[in-house]
Amino acid sequence: MHAPLKFTNHRIEEYALKVTYRPEDDTGKIIYNLSLIESRDLEFALSVMKEAHKRGITISDRLLVTGPGGQVGGYTVPDGRHGICTMCSITLDALLLQRGIPASPIGGGIVEVDGRVAQRFTSMILYRDTTLDPLEVLISQEATSILDVMRRGKGNILANIRECHMEAEQLLGTVLDELSAIGFSGILDVGAPNVPLLGVPVSPQYIGVAMVGGTNAMAAVREAGRPVVTRALKGLIDIREMDYLDDY
Amino acid sequence: MTPSIRSERKYLEILRILAESHEPLGAKRLSEKMAERGFVLSDRAVQYYLQYLDEMGFTEKVGNRGRLLTEAGIAESESALVDQRLGFIISRLEQLAFRSTFDPSTATGSVAYNLSFVREEDLQAVTAAFDEVAAAGYGFLNAYRIVDADPRIPDGHAGIMTACSVTLDGVLQKMGIPTRLEYAGRIAVDEHGAAGFLDLIGYRGTSVDPLHLFISAGLTSINRLVTTRAGVALANVRAVPAAARYRVEVTVGLMEECGFTFPAGGGIGEFNLPKHPYRLSVVALSGMNMVGNAIEKGYTIKTEIGAGTVPFEKIADATGSR
């Protein structure tokens, strides 16, 4: 018998309930994505991640690298591979919900960037309508050009969007400021109440918040022709187990 | 800065009309087509819009015959106004469901089809892959038709028509049964024929074709299914009123007699789909399973989903693999 299907908005909410991350004292659990690369590509992947972080298309400089045979959340990294855990952008939704901000995730898609500025979503899959993580499947569409965004400031990246009630605008601003102060870097754009953000409409009296996907750097590695398998929304991990990009 | 369409719905509609046309269209013809879609514009206004689109590099004049989309225009029609493109695929499919005229009691009328483009040198291997799916009974209709004289087919390519499962929705509608195409999904089938969904994408919540997404993300194992009887295929799900159950069962039975195939139990029932007390789910195998099998084998195929309608006998008799 197959289990009833779980749509991504439900999966996000379930994870959000389990996040215990406290950015101010850098403790607790965050949501991570897991990417598998060939071990020989590790140096290359790390250099791409560093570059992507410099260009602002990662959401955090925290990562966990696990070698062949190593364990991540009960998963054993196969021979000849390395596992790289990065922070999932849904961690942001969890943080907003925990602060009592009425927020709901809308969907994930592809954002066109020009002149280093996010212009508009060109593809979108709504979370309530999919059981798959949109960004995980969109990577395979070869519709991203993250390397171009890194080099020339122009191309397509993975991103997602959520909306918050405008009543919480001030608190939202405070939380986002706190997060950027501690290196949470991936906020693409915050809209005005009732105004579509990057072409995506919001509910009446809501504000859109767009954020870069947590797997852009890994998608960039894939664009460079290196094999990468990414699983978004993989699970929860203690932030203290994660290292800093600068350590590599 | 690359030009793009930000706010004007009418620009996108003009691009869409030109994208669907395979010949240049003039302002007069465009203004008629716009009016059919609820955008009433004078020829002069259309001229103004076209001039702007020319300046943006999205359209170009072809002598005095009218305008064609440029490469940039095609890309823009697939990128602009994302909210207007959520649910656009389903709207195209619904149009075809309405246009198809198939009558399962007489096995006559037209069926909706998908049109796949295959490099000529790959044609033989690709049709062999299609045949595998047909022989195992995992196409929506276990037949396809090769077409070569069609303006939509690029040079050096052949076209293959496969029956599109919105034909079922057309049949139900014509019997007065309201049907709503909800999801595209990937369905796991085991050796005993039992089936359950692994993933679903709601047609109204995506700007990207979900079936292409499943195939390109490597989430199908159609080849394993057709060779070992256990694997993962593509299917889609529509909801009908639960009160129509008996009529739907009869219809599905008639369609099966015409050669259409449905998963476990005629595709009617709950599977592991979201439940609704007054709705019944009807699952049909996707016509894209044939295409998926060939792509899994490494062939490059582009497919236009819901490309048109074709008389049933023209597709059913074409390969005779039933």
Short mmCIF file of C-alpha atoms in Angstrom, two decimals, chain A residues 1-7 11 110 112-115 117 119-134 136-142 154 156 196-201 222 231, chain B residues 1-6 76 78-83 85-86 182-183 186 188 194-209 212-214 216-219 271-275:
data_model
loop_
_atom_site.label_atom_id
_atom_site.label_comp_id
_atom_site.label_asym_id
_atom_site.label_seq_id
_atom_site.Cartn_x
_atom_site.Cartn_y
_atom_site.Cartn_z
CA MET A 1 0.00 0.00 0.00
CA HIS A 2 1.32 3.45 -0.86
CA ALA A 3 1.20 6.18 1.77
CA PRO A 4 -1.01 9.22 1.17
CA LEU A 5 0.96 11.83 -0.74
CA LYS A 6 2.39 14.80 1.07
CA PHE A 7 2.45 18.12 -0.74
CA ARG A 11 6.30 19.10 4.25
CA ILE A 110 13.57 30.37 -11.65
CA GLU A 112 15.98 36.02 -14.19
CA VAL A 113 18.86 38.22 -13.05
CA ASP A 114 20.18 41.12 -15.08
CA GLY A 115 22.78 43.65 -13.99
CA VAL A 117 19.49 42.53 -9.91
CA GLN A 119 14.18 40.95 -12.49
CA ARG A 120 11.32 38.46 -12.44
CA PHE A 121 10.32 34.85 -11.95
CA THR A 122 10.20 33.11 -15.33
CA SER A 123 9.08 29.70 -14.01
CA MET A 124 7.08 28.84 -10.94
CA ILE A 125 5.74 25.72 -9.26
CA LEU A 126 3.40 26.34 -6.34
CA TYR A 127 4.20 24.36 -3.20
CA ARG A 128 0.57 23.43 -2.60
CA ASP A 129 0.46 21.79 -6.01
CA THR A 130 3.55 19.62 -5.89
CA THR A 131 4.88 16.72 -3.86
CA LEU A 132 8.36 17.30 -5.29
CA ASP A 133 10.58 20.17 -4.27
CA PRO A 134 10.33 22.58 -7.22
CA GLU A 136 15.16 20.01 -7.01
CA VAL A 137 13.34 19.17 -10.25
CA LEU A 138 14.00 22.50 -11.96
CA ILE A 139 17.76 21.89 -11.69
CA SER A 140 17.31 19.07 -14.20
CA GLN A 141 15.55 21.31 -16.73
CA GLU A 142 18.83 22.95 -17.69
CA LYS A 154 23.13 38.03 -15.90
CA ASN A 156 18.83 32.49 -14.28
CA PRO A 196 3.23 41.30 -6.98
CA LEU A 197 6.85 40.50 -6.25
CA LEU A 198 9.07 39.60 -9.22
CA GLY A 199 5.89 38.94 -11.18
CA VAL A 200 4.28 36.67 -8.60
CA PRO A 201 1.02 37.96 -7.14
CA ARG A 222 26.31 20.78 -12.26
CA ARG A 231 18.05 16.34 -2.55
CA MET B 1 19.56 45.50 -19.99
CA THR B 2 17.69 42.78 -21.86
CA PRO B 3 14.21 43.92 -22.84
CA SER B 4 11.28 42.09 -21.33
CA ILE B 5 7.55 42.33 -20.97
CA ARG B 6 6.60 43.45 -17.49
CA GLU B 76 9.98 35.71 -24.04
CA GLU B 78 7.92 31.25 -22.33
CA SER B 79 9.29 33.63 -19.68
CA ALA B 80 7.06 36.67 -19.37
CA LEU B 81 4.31 37.16 -16.77
CA VAL B 82 4.77 33.96 -14.83
CA ASP B 83 1.41 34.23 -13.08
CA ARG B 85 1.41 31.04 -17.35
CA LEU B 86 0.41 29.08 -14.25
CA GLU B 182 -6.05 17.91 -11.66
CA TYR B 183 -2.61 16.32 -11.60
CA ARG B 186 4.38 9.33 -11.67
CA ALA B 188 4.70 2.96 -9.45
CA ALA B 194 -0.98 -2.83 -8.29
CA ALA B 195 -0.30 0.85 -8.66
CA GLY B 196 0.32 3.83 -6.42
CA PHE B 197 1.47 7.39 -7.02
CA LEU B 198 4.94 8.48 -5.96
CA ASP B 199 4.61 12.15 -6.88
CA LEU B 200 2.04 14.59 -8.17
CA ILE B 201 2.19 18.06 -9.68
CA GLY B 202 -1.06 19.98 -9.96
CA TYR B 203 -1.59 21.34 -13.45
CA ARG B 204 -2.91 24.64 -12.12
CA GLY B 205 0.14 25.29 -9.98
CA THR B 206 2.94 25.08 -12.49
CA SER B 207 4.27 27.12 -15.38
CA VAL B 208 6.45 24.19 -16.48
CA ASP B 209 5.02 21.12 -18.15
CA HIS B 212 8.53 16.85 -19.14
CA LEU B 213 9.71 17.67 -15.63
CA PHE B 214 9.27 14.08 -14.42
CA SER B 216 14.00 15.16 -17.47
CA ALA B 217 14.51 14.82 -13.71
CA GLY B 218 15.03 11.08 -14.25
CA LEU B 219 12.04 10.21 -12.08
CA PHE B 271 -5.16 5.09 -5.19
CA ASN B 272 -3.20 7.16 -2.68
CA LEU B 273 -4.51 10.44 -4.02
CA PRO B 274 -5.87 13.29 -1.90
CA LYS B 275 -9.40 12.30 -0.96
#
